[in-house]
PDB file of C-alpha atoms and ligand atoms in Angstrom:
ATOM      1  CA  MET T   1      99.340  94.809  81.052  1.00 96.00           C
ATOM      2  CA  ILE T   2     100.374  94.537  84.716  1.00 98.00           C
ATOM      3  CA  ILE T   3     103.377  92.293  85.334  1.00 98.00           C
ATOM      4  CA  VAL T   4     104.635  91.406  88.809  1.00 98.00           C
ATOM      5  CA  LEU T   5     108.347  90.563  89.085  1.00 98.00           C
ATOM      6  CA  LEU T   6     109.319  88.292  91.966  1.00 98.00           C
ATOM      7  CA  GLY T   7     112.722  86.961  92.984  1.00 98.00           C
ATOM      8  CA  PRO T   8     115.335  87.225  95.716  1.00 98.00           C
ATOM      9  CA  PRO T   9     117.547  90.289  96.195  1.00 97.00           C
ATOM     10  CA  GLY T  10     120.106  90.421  93.409  1.00 96.00           C
ATOM     11  CA  ALA T  11     118.129  88.167  91.045  1.00 98.00           C
ATOM     12  CA  GLY T  12     118.111  90.983  88.459  1.00 96.00           C
ATOM     13  CA  LYS T  13     114.530  92.230  88.887  1.00 97.00           C
ATOM     14  CA  GLY T  14     115.551  95.883  88.446  1.00 94.00           C
ATOM     15  CA  THR T  15     117.817  95.134  85.483  1.00 94.00           C
ATOM     16  CA  GLN T  16     115.130  93.113  83.709  1.00 97.00           C
ATOM     17  CA  ALA T  17     112.337  95.543  84.644  1.00 97.00           C
ATOM     18  CA  ASP T  18     114.187  98.292  82.720  1.00 94.00           C
ATOM     19  CA  LYS T  19     114.560  96.055  79.669  1.00 97.00           C
ATOM     20  CA  LEU T  20     110.942  94.864  79.723  1.00 98.00           C
ATOM     21  CA  ALA T  21     109.609  98.388  80.307  1.00 97.00           C
ATOM     22  CA  ALA T  22     111.485  99.642  77.239  1.00 96.00           C
ATOM     23  CA  ARG T  23     110.348  96.707  75.156  1.00 96.00           C
ATOM     24  CA  LEU T  24     106.690  96.746  76.200  1.00 96.00           C
ATOM     25  CA  GLY T  25     106.321 100.545  76.443  1.00 97.00           C
ATOM     26  CA  ILE T  26     104.967 100.522  79.995  1.00 97.00           C
ATOM     27  CA  PRO T  27     106.636 102.038  83.066  1.00 98.00           C
ATOM     28  CA  LYS T  28     108.691 100.223  85.662  1.00 97.00           C
ATOM     29  CA  ILE T  29     107.524 100.788  89.230  1.00 97.00           C
ATOM     30  CA  ALA T  30     110.212  99.770  91.723  1.00 97.00           C
ATOM     31  CA  THR T  31     109.171 100.230  95.331  1.00 97.00           C
ATOM     32  CA  GLY T  32     112.838 100.090  96.387  1.00 95.00           C
ATOM     33  CA  ASP T  33     113.608 103.090  94.124  1.00 93.00           C
ATOM     34  CA  VAL T  34     110.515 104.988  95.345  1.00 95.00           C
ATOM     35  CA  LEU T  35     111.555 104.387  98.971  1.00 96.00           C
ATOM     36  CA  ARG T  36     115.213 105.354  98.411  1.00 93.00           C
ATOM     37  CA  ALA T  37     114.067 108.618  96.766  1.00 93.00           C
ATOM     38  CA  ALA T  38     111.795 109.273  99.776  1.00 95.00           C
ATOM     39  CA  VAL T  39     114.715 108.650 102.157  1.00 94.00           C
ATOM     40  CA  ARG T  40     116.922 111.003 100.129  1.00 92.00           C
ATOM     41  CA  ASP T  41     114.213 113.692 100.132  1.00 95.00           C
ATOM     42  CA  GLY T  42     113.607 113.256 103.869  1.00 96.00           C
ATOM     43  CA  THR T  43     109.832 112.809 103.492  1.00 96.00           C
ATOM     44  CA  LYS T  44     107.631 111.250 106.205  1.00 94.00           C
ATOM     45  CA  ARG T  45     107.478 108.005 104.168  1.00 94.00           C
ATOM     46  CA  GLY T  46     111.277 108.022 103.829  1.00 96.00           C
ATOM     47  CA  ARG T  47     111.824 108.606 107.565  1.00 95.00           C
ATOM     48  CA  GLU T  48     109.486 105.713 108.344  1.00 93.00           C
ATOM     49  CA  ALA T  49     111.216 103.351 105.876  1.00 96.00           C
ATOM     50  CA  LYS T  50     114.914 104.107 106.431  1.00 95.00           C
ATOM     51  CA  SER T  51     115.780 101.917 109.422  1.00 94.00           C
ATOM     52  CA  TYR T  52     113.964  98.894 107.945  1.00 96.00           C
ATOM     53  CA  MET T  53     115.791  99.305 104.640  1.00 95.00           C
ATOM     54  CA  ASP T  54     119.244  99.754 106.175  1.00 92.00           C
ATOM     55  CA  ARG T  55     118.841  96.455 108.079  1.00 92.00           C
ATOM     56  CA  GLY T  56     117.456  94.669 105.028  1.00 93.00           C
ATOM     57  CA  ASP T  57     114.028  94.182 106.625  1.00 96.00           C
ATOM     58  CA  LEU T  58     110.774  94.811 104.777  1.00 97.00           C
ATOM     59  CA  VAL T  59     109.064  98.146 105.391  1.00 98.00           C
ATOM     60  CA  PRO T  60     105.496  97.827 106.743  1.00 97.00           C
ATOM     61  CA  ASP T  61     102.792  96.663 104.342  1.00 97.00           C
ATOM     62  CA  SER T  62     100.787  99.864 104.982  1.00 96.00           C
ATOM     63  CA  VAL T  63     103.634 101.972 103.494  1.00 96.00           C
ATOM     64  CA  ILE T  64     103.899  99.772 100.381  1.00 97.00           C
ATOM     65  CA  LEU T  65     100.155  99.633  99.829  1.00 97.00           C
ATOM     66  CA  GLY T  66     100.084 103.449 100.063  1.00 96.00           C
ATOM     67  CA  ILE T  67     102.722 103.666  97.314  1.00 96.00           C
ATOM     68  CA  LEU T  68     100.882 101.122  95.157  1.00 97.00           C
ATOM     69  CA  GLN T  69      97.604 102.997  95.586  1.00 96.00           C
ATOM     70  CA  ASP T  70      99.305 106.213  94.411  1.00 95.00           C
ATOM     71  CA  VAL T  71     100.997 104.681  91.390  1.00 96.00           C
ATOM     72  CA  MET T  72      98.275 102.337  90.186  1.00 96.00           C
ATOM     73  CA  THR T  73      95.688 105.117  90.132  1.00 95.00           C
ATOM     74  CA  SER T  74      98.042 107.539  88.372  1.00 96.00           C
ATOM     75  CA  PRO T  75      97.675 108.304  84.613  1.00 96.00           C
ATOM     76  CA  ALA T  76     101.277 107.093  84.155  1.00 96.00           C
ATOM     77  CA  THR T  77     100.195 103.463  84.669  1.00 97.00           C
ATOM     78  CA  LYS T  78      97.047 103.658  82.556  1.00 95.00           C
ATOM     79  CA  LYS T  79      98.453 101.183  80.003  1.00 96.00           C
ATOM     80  CA  GLY T  80     100.018  98.974  82.671  1.00 97.00           C
ATOM     81  CA  ALA T  81     103.192  98.625  84.699  1.00 98.00           C
ATOM     82  CA  ILE T  82     106.114  96.368  85.471  1.00 98.00           C
ATOM     83  CA  LEU T  83     106.039  95.987  89.247  1.00 98.00           C
ATOM     84  CA  ASP T  84     109.636  95.415  90.404  1.00 98.00           C
ATOM     85  CA  GLY T  85     109.819  94.085  93.973  1.00 96.00           C
ATOM     86  CA  ALA T  86     106.519  95.784  94.774  1.00 98.00           C
ATOM     87  CA  VAL T  87     104.870  92.630  96.126  1.00 98.00           C
ATOM     88  CA  ARG T  88     106.844  90.943  98.908  1.00 98.00           C
ATOM     89  CA  THR T  89     104.287  89.656 101.386  1.00 98.00           C
ATOM     90  CA  VAL T  90     100.975  87.844 101.139  1.00 98.00           C
ATOM     91  CA  PRO T  91      99.081  90.885 102.553  1.00 98.00           C
ATOM     92  CA  GLN T  92     100.677  93.037  99.799  1.00 98.00           C
ATOM     93  CA  ALA T  93      99.631  90.546  97.082  1.00 98.00           C
ATOM     94  CA  ASN T  94      96.133  90.468  98.498  1.00 98.00           C
ATOM     95  CA  GLY T  95      95.959  94.255  98.953  1.00 98.00           C
ATOM     96  CA  LEU T  96      97.161  94.888  95.401  1.00 98.00           C
ATOM     97  CA  GLY T  97      94.561  92.442  94.062  1.00 97.00           C
ATOM     98  CA  VAL T  98      91.735  94.195  95.920  1.00 97.00           C
ATOM     99  CA  MET T  99      92.983  97.627  94.831  1.00 97.00           C
ATOM    100  CA  LEU T 100      93.196  96.593  91.151  1.00 97.00           C
ATOM    101  CA  ASP T 101      89.793  94.941  91.285  1.00 97.00           C
ATOM    102  CA  GLU T 102      88.285  98.239  92.443  1.00 96.00           C
ATOM    103  CA  ILE T 103      89.630 100.030  89.367  1.00 95.00           C
ATOM    104  CA  GLY T 104      88.755  97.236  86.914  1.00 95.00           C
ATOM    105  CA  LYS T 105      92.322  95.944  86.474  1.00 96.00           C
ATOM    106  CA  LYS T 106      94.222  92.781  87.394  1.00 96.00           C
ATOM    107  CA  VAL T 107      97.693  91.309  87.564  1.00 97.00           C
ATOM    108  CA  ASP T 108      98.200  89.753  84.114  1.00 97.00           C
ATOM    109  CA  LYS T 109     101.500  87.923  84.530  1.00 97.00           C
ATOM    110  CA  VAL T 110     103.852  86.940  87.334  1.00 98.00           C
ATOM    111  CA  LEU T 111     107.544  86.327  86.569  1.00 98.00           C
ATOM    112  CA  LEU T 112     109.828  84.645  89.114  1.00 98.00           C
ATOM    113  CA  PHE T 113     113.572  85.156  88.586  1.00 98.00           C
ATOM    114  CA  ASP T 114     115.526  82.225  89.972  1.00 98.00           C
ATOM    115  CA  VAL T 115     119.237  82.453  90.922  1.00 98.00           C
ATOM    116  CA  ASP T 116     121.158  80.443  93.535  1.00 95.00           C
ATOM    117  CA  ASP T 117     122.385  82.070  96.761  1.00 95.00           C
ATOM    118  CA  ASP T 118     126.150  82.056  95.971  1.00 95.00           C
ATOM    119  CA  GLU T 119     125.567  84.027  92.771  1.00 96.00           C
ATOM    120  CA  LEU T 120     123.185  86.442  94.556  1.00 97.00           C
ATOM    121  CA  VAL T 121     125.761  87.196  97.266  1.00 96.00           C
ATOM    122  CA  LYS T 122     128.465  87.709  94.603  1.00 95.00           C
ATOM    123  CA  ARG T 123     126.260  90.136  92.641  1.00 95.00           C
ATOM    124  CA  LEU T 124     125.156  92.175  95.643  1.00 96.00           C
ATOM    125  CA  SER T 125     128.556  92.413  97.299  1.00 95.00           C
ATOM    126  CA  THR T 126     130.170  93.752  94.105  1.00 94.00           C
ATOM    127  CA  ARG T 127     127.326  96.094  93.050  1.00 94.00           C
ATOM    128  CA  THR T 128     127.487  99.867  92.942  1.00 96.00           C
ATOM    129  CA  VAL T 129     124.465 102.013  92.063  1.00 93.00           C
ATOM    130  CA  CYS T 130     124.036 105.521  90.721  1.00 93.00           C
ATOM    131  CA  GLU T 131     123.057 107.961  93.445  1.00 90.00           C
ATOM    132  CA  GLY T 132     120.973 109.841  90.863  1.00 89.00           C
ATOM    133  CA  CYS T 133     119.123 107.448  88.495  1.00 89.00           C
ATOM    134  CA  GLN T 134     119.779 104.294  90.612  1.00 88.00           C
ATOM    135  CA  ALA T 135     121.181 102.279  87.673  1.00 88.00           C
ATOM    136  CA  PRO T 136     123.075  99.225  89.019  1.00 89.00           C
ATOM    137  CA  TYR T 137     126.664  98.369  87.993  1.00 91.00           C
ATOM    138  CA  MET T 138     128.864  95.299  88.465  1.00 88.00           C
ATOM    139  CA  GLY T 139     132.591  95.687  89.112  1.00 87.00           C
ATOM    140  CA  ARG T 140     132.611  99.512  89.028  1.00 94.00           C
ATOM    141  CA  ASP T 141     134.212 101.343  91.951  1.00 95.00           C
ATOM    142  CA  PRO T 142     132.290 103.715  94.218  1.00 96.00           C
ATOM    143  CA  GLY T 143     133.018 107.356  93.314  1.00 97.00           C
ATOM    144  CA  THR T 144     133.140 106.749  89.547  1.00 97.00           C
ATOM    145  CA  SER T 145     130.459 108.182  87.259  1.00 97.00           C
ATOM    146  CA  CYS T 146     127.201 106.709  85.984  1.00 96.00           C
ATOM    147  CA  GLU T 147     127.216 106.078  82.209  1.00 95.00           C
ATOM    148  CA  LYS T 148     123.541 106.994  81.945  1.00 93.00           C
ATOM    149  CA  CYS T 149     123.276 110.286  83.871  1.00 96.00           C
ATOM    150  CA  GLY T 150     126.774 111.171  85.100  1.00 97.00           C
ATOM    151  CA  GLY T 151     125.730 110.716  88.752  1.00 96.00           C
ATOM    152  CA  LYS T 152     128.109 109.345  91.388  1.00 97.00           C
ATOM    153  CA  LEU T 153     128.258 105.567  91.953  1.00 97.00           C
ATOM    154  CA  VAL T 154     127.869 104.469  95.577  1.00 96.00           C
ATOM    155  CA  ARG T 155     127.451 101.218  97.501  1.00 95.00           C
ATOM    156  CA  ARG T 156     124.017 100.594  98.995  1.00 92.00           C
ATOM    157  CA  LYS T 157     123.969 100.309 102.774  1.00 91.00           C
ATOM    158  CA  ASP T 158     121.887  97.131 102.490  1.00 94.00           C
ATOM    159  CA  ASP T 159     124.624  95.541 100.326  1.00 95.00           C
ATOM    160  CA  GLU T 160     126.831  95.132 103.443  1.00 93.00           C
ATOM    161  CA  PRO T 161     127.338  91.409 104.279  1.00 93.00           C
ATOM    162  CA  GLU T 162     125.057  91.317 107.338  1.00 94.00           C
ATOM    163  CA  ALA T 163     122.198  93.098 105.552  1.00 94.00           C
ATOM    164  CA  ILE T 164     122.575  90.785 102.518  1.00 96.00           C
ATOM    165  CA  ARG T 165     122.261  87.722 104.800  1.00 95.00           C
ATOM    166  CA  ASN T 166     119.177  89.221 106.421  1.00 96.00           C
ATOM    167  CA  ARG T 167     117.561  90.114 103.064  1.00 96.00           C
ATOM    168  CA  LEU T 168     117.968  86.526 101.815  1.00 97.00           C
ATOM    169  CA  GLU T 169     116.419  85.193 105.031  1.00 97.00           C
ATOM    170  CA  VAL T 170     113.574  87.739 104.838  1.00 97.00           C
ATOM    171  CA  TYR T 171     112.955  86.705 101.226  1.00 98.00           C
ATOM    172  CA  ARG T 172     112.656  83.027 102.196  1.00 97.00           C
ATOM    173  CA  ARG T 173     110.408  83.747 105.173  1.00 98.00           C
ATOM    174  CA  GLN T 174     108.140  86.512 103.876  1.00 98.00           C
ATOM    175  CA  THR T 175     108.317  86.726 100.078  1.00 98.00           C
ATOM    176  CA  ALA T 176     108.638  83.105  98.889  1.00 97.00           C
ATOM    177  CA  PRO T 177     105.053  82.373 100.138  1.00 98.00           C
ATOM    178  CA  VAL T 178     103.781  84.983  97.640  1.00 98.00           C
ATOM    179  CA  VAL T 179     104.578  82.513  94.823  1.00 98.00           C
ATOM    180  CA  ASP T 180     102.144  79.969  96.272  1.00 97.00           C
ATOM    181  CA  TRP T 181      99.605  82.719  96.968  1.00 98.00           C
ATOM    182  CA  TYR T 182      99.530  83.613  93.253  1.00 98.00           C
ATOM    183  CA  ARG T 183      99.318  79.930  92.265  1.00 97.00           C
ATOM    184  CA  ASP T 184      96.464  79.406  94.733  1.00 97.00           C
ATOM    185  CA  HIS T 185      94.729  82.391  93.125  1.00 95.00           C
ATOM    186  CA  LYS T 186      94.959  80.822  89.655  1.00 92.00           C
ATOM    187  CA  LYS T 187      97.838  82.944  88.385  1.00 94.00           C
ATOM    188  CA  LYS T 188     100.492  81.071  86.475  1.00 92.00           C
ATOM    189  CA  VAL T 189     103.928  81.935  87.860  1.00 97.00           C
ATOM    190  CA  LEU T 190     106.472  81.953  85.010  1.00 98.00           C
ATOM    191  CA  LYS T 191     109.795  80.804  86.460  1.00 98.00           C
ATOM    192  CA  ILE T 192     112.873  82.105  84.655  1.00 98.00           C
ATOM    193  CA  ASP T 193     116.387  80.728  85.131  1.00 98.00           C
ATOM    194  CA  ALA T 194     118.119  84.081  85.685  1.00 98.00           C
ATOM    195  CA  ASP T 195     121.672  82.785  86.170  1.00 98.00           C
ATOM    196  CA  ALA T 196     122.751  83.743  82.663  1.00 97.00           C
ATOM    197  CA  PRO T 197     123.936  86.865  80.803  1.00 97.00           C
ATOM    198  CA  VAL T 198     121.482  89.776  81.090  1.00 96.00           C
ATOM    199  CA  ASP T 199     120.309  89.663  77.464  1.00 97.00           C
ATOM    200  CA  ASP T 200     119.691  85.901  77.629  1.00 98.00           C
ATOM    201  CA  VAL T 201     117.538  86.395  80.730  1.00 98.00           C
ATOM    202  CA  THR T 202     115.574  89.121  78.921  1.00 98.00           C
ATOM    203  CA  ALA T 203     115.022  86.794  75.961  1.00 98.00           C
ATOM    204  CA  ARG T 204     113.742  84.071  78.327  1.00 98.00           C
ATOM    205  CA  ALA T 205     111.381  86.538  80.016  1.00 98.00           C
ATOM    206  CA  VAL T 206     110.060  87.834  76.690  1.00 97.00           C
ATOM    207  CA  GLU T 207     109.488  84.281  75.488  1.00 97.00           C
ATOM    208  CA  ALA T 208     107.699  83.323  78.725  1.00 97.00           C
ATOM    209  CA  LEU T 209     105.467  86.383  78.412  1.00 95.00           C
ATOM    210  CA  GLY T 210     104.673  85.434  74.818  1.00 93.00           C
ATOM    211  CA  LYS T 211     105.783  88.877  73.588  1.00 75.00           C
TER     212      LYS T 211
HETATM  213  P1  LIG I 301     115.059  96.771  96.390  1.00 97.46           P
HETATM  214  O1  LIG I 301     115.821  97.928  95.953  1.00 97.46           O
HETATM  215  O2  LIG I 301     113.917  96.328  95.554  1.00 97.46           O
HETATM  216  O3  LIG I 301     116.065  95.601  96.680  1.00 97.46           O
HETATM  217  P2  LIG I 301     115.984  94.033  96.412  1.00 97.46           P
HETATM  218  O4  LIG I 301     114.688  93.386  96.194  1.00 97.46           O
HETATM  219  O5  LIG I 301     116.738  93.472  97.536  1.00 97.46           O
HETATM  220  O6  LIG I 301     116.541  93.892  95.031  1.00 97.46           O
HETATM  221  P3  LIG I 301     117.873  94.408  94.504  1.00 97.46           P
HETATM  222  O7  LIG I 301     117.729  95.786  93.950  1.00 97.46           O
HETATM  223  O8  LIG I 301     118.976  94.210  95.500  1.00 97.46           O
HETATM  224  O9  LIG I 301     118.117  93.341  93.366  1.00 97.46           O
HETATM  225  P4  LIG I 301     117.415  93.123  91.973  1.00 97.46           P
HETATM  226  O10 LIG I 301     116.759  91.783  91.953  1.00 97.46           O
HETATM  227  O11 LIG I 301     116.597  94.298  91.550  1.00 97.46           O
HETATM  228  O12 LIG I 301     118.708  92.991  91.081  1.00 97.46           O
HETATM  229  P5  LIG I 301     119.474  94.109  90.201  1.00 97.46           P
HETATM  230  O13 LIG I 301     118.846  94.192  88.860  1.00 97.46           O
HETATM  231  O14 LIG I 301     119.669  95.346  90.987  1.00 97.46           O
HETATM  232  O15 LIG I 301     114.466  97.039  97.859  1.00 97.46           O
HETATM  233  C1  LIG I 301     115.309  97.567  98.879  1.00 97.46           C
HETATM  234  C2  LIG I 301     114.581  97.587 100.198  1.00 97.46           C
HETATM  235  O16 LIG I 301     113.387  98.398 100.095  1.00 97.46           O
HETATM  236  C3  LIG I 301     114.061  96.228 100.704  1.00 97.46           C
HETATM  237  O17 LIG I 301     115.070  95.479 101.347  1.00 97.46           O
HETATM  238  C4  LIG I 301     112.966  96.712 101.670  1.00 97.46           C
HETATM  239  O18 LIG I 301     113.495  97.208 102.858  1.00 97.46           O
HETATM  240  C5  LIG I 301     112.332  97.880 100.917  1.00 97.46           C
HETATM  241  N1  LIG I 301     111.231  97.452 100.051  1.00 97.46           N
HETATM  242  C6  LIG I 301     111.140  97.602  98.693  1.00 97.46           C
HETATM  243  N2  LIG I 301     109.992  97.082  98.246  1.00 97.46           N
HETATM  244  C7  LIG I 301     109.329  96.603  99.321  1.00 97.46           C
HETATM  245  C8  LIG I 301     108.096  95.918  99.492  1.00 97.46           C
HETATM  246  N3  LIG I 301     107.290  95.633  98.463  1.00 97.46           N
HETATM  247  N4  LIG I 301     107.729  95.574 100.747  1.00 97.46           N
HETATM  248  C9  LIG I 301     108.497  95.895 101.822  1.00 97.46           C
HETATM  249  N5  LIG I 301     109.692  96.507 101.720  1.00 97.46           N
HETATM  250  C10 LIG I 301     110.108  96.856 100.476  1.00 97.46           C
HETATM  251  O19 LIG I 301     120.871  93.335  90.022  1.00 97.46           O
HETATM  252  C11 LIG I 301     121.723  93.116  91.123  1.00 97.46           C
HETATM  253  C12 LIG I 301     123.189  93.165  90.605  1.00 97.46           C
HETATM  254  O20 LIG I 301     123.390  92.058  89.730  1.00 97.46           O
HETATM  255  C13 LIG I 301     123.518  94.430  89.791  1.00 97.46           C
HETATM  256  O21 LIG I 301     124.827  94.814  90.030  1.00 97.46           O
HETATM  257  C14 LIG I 301     123.322  93.989  88.326  1.00 97.46           C
HETATM  258  O22 LIG I 301     124.143  94.722  87.452  1.00 97.46           O
HETATM  259  C15 LIG I 301     123.745  92.525  88.423  1.00 97.46           C
HETATM  260  N6  LIG I 301     123.034  91.664  87.490  1.00 97.46           N
HETATM  261  C16 LIG I 301     121.712  91.742  87.139  1.00 97.46           C
HETATM  262  N7  LIG I 301     121.417  90.758  86.269  1.00 97.46           N
HETATM  263  C17 LIG I 301     122.583  90.044  86.087  1.00 97.46           C
HETATM  264  C18 LIG I 301     122.907  88.878  85.300  1.00 97.46           C
HETATM  265  N8  LIG I 301     121.995  88.258  84.533  1.00 97.46           N
HETATM  266  N9  LIG I 301     124.159  88.420  85.365  1.00 97.46           N
HETATM  267  C19 LIG I 301     125.109  89.042  86.142  1.00 97.46           C
HETATM  268  N10 LIG I 301     124.857  90.150  86.888  1.00 97.46           N
HETATM  269  C20 LIG I 301     123.599  90.631  86.860  1.00 97.46           C
END
């Protein structure tokens, strides 16, 4: 099963992708995590993406479609994938559809996590993430240790106030139209009220997926 997760920055896509991946036994593919690892490793893809990411802009579609081509043709996603933030423009939605069609697959479900802007800003401006496994934390200071892998917690550069404002604007301008694109292409978009405790949001997502 291939599930696309949509929603603004801070809506909890990464948090819920981990929960759904564990529950459904399919991997989470988060383009943000793939790009941050490429930046850390200093690869060509990482060098190309870094300035866009630091500002909170989207990296070019060609870079994302290259990542999606790699992961969706890999044995790791044979049984499916939870695509976390991997589709953020109409050309990406279209490109993914064409790519999956060529390998006899399709997007099965689309989940849209809905949270209002004040809550998003609060979540992002108080988040720290593990430098190693990228797990997100609320209300934990930078420099403390990750509970999952012992890595150091840091603040993301794109969680600075100006970058947060830009990411929300970019979401409205470039990613929100993807919802209508899926509806126009006969995919039901399952909207989840994600302004609730994490486990309640997971339960709503599981119910919407019929799992
Ligand atoms: P990415 O890392 O994907 O960032 P994002 O979409 O802005 O999403 P976030 O990780 O900020 O939020 P999230 O919705 O995953 O929420 P999370 O679970 O972390 O992408 C970064 C950058 O990479 C982009 O800006 C772009 O430059 C580039 N990029 C990536 N993909 C791309 C693409 N397809 N095209 C072009 N460019 C791309 O939760 C946030 C916080 O809230 C955490 O602290 C968490 O603990 C907390 N939280 C989660 N759920 C709850 C809850 N229910 N209640 C209270 N707190 C909660």
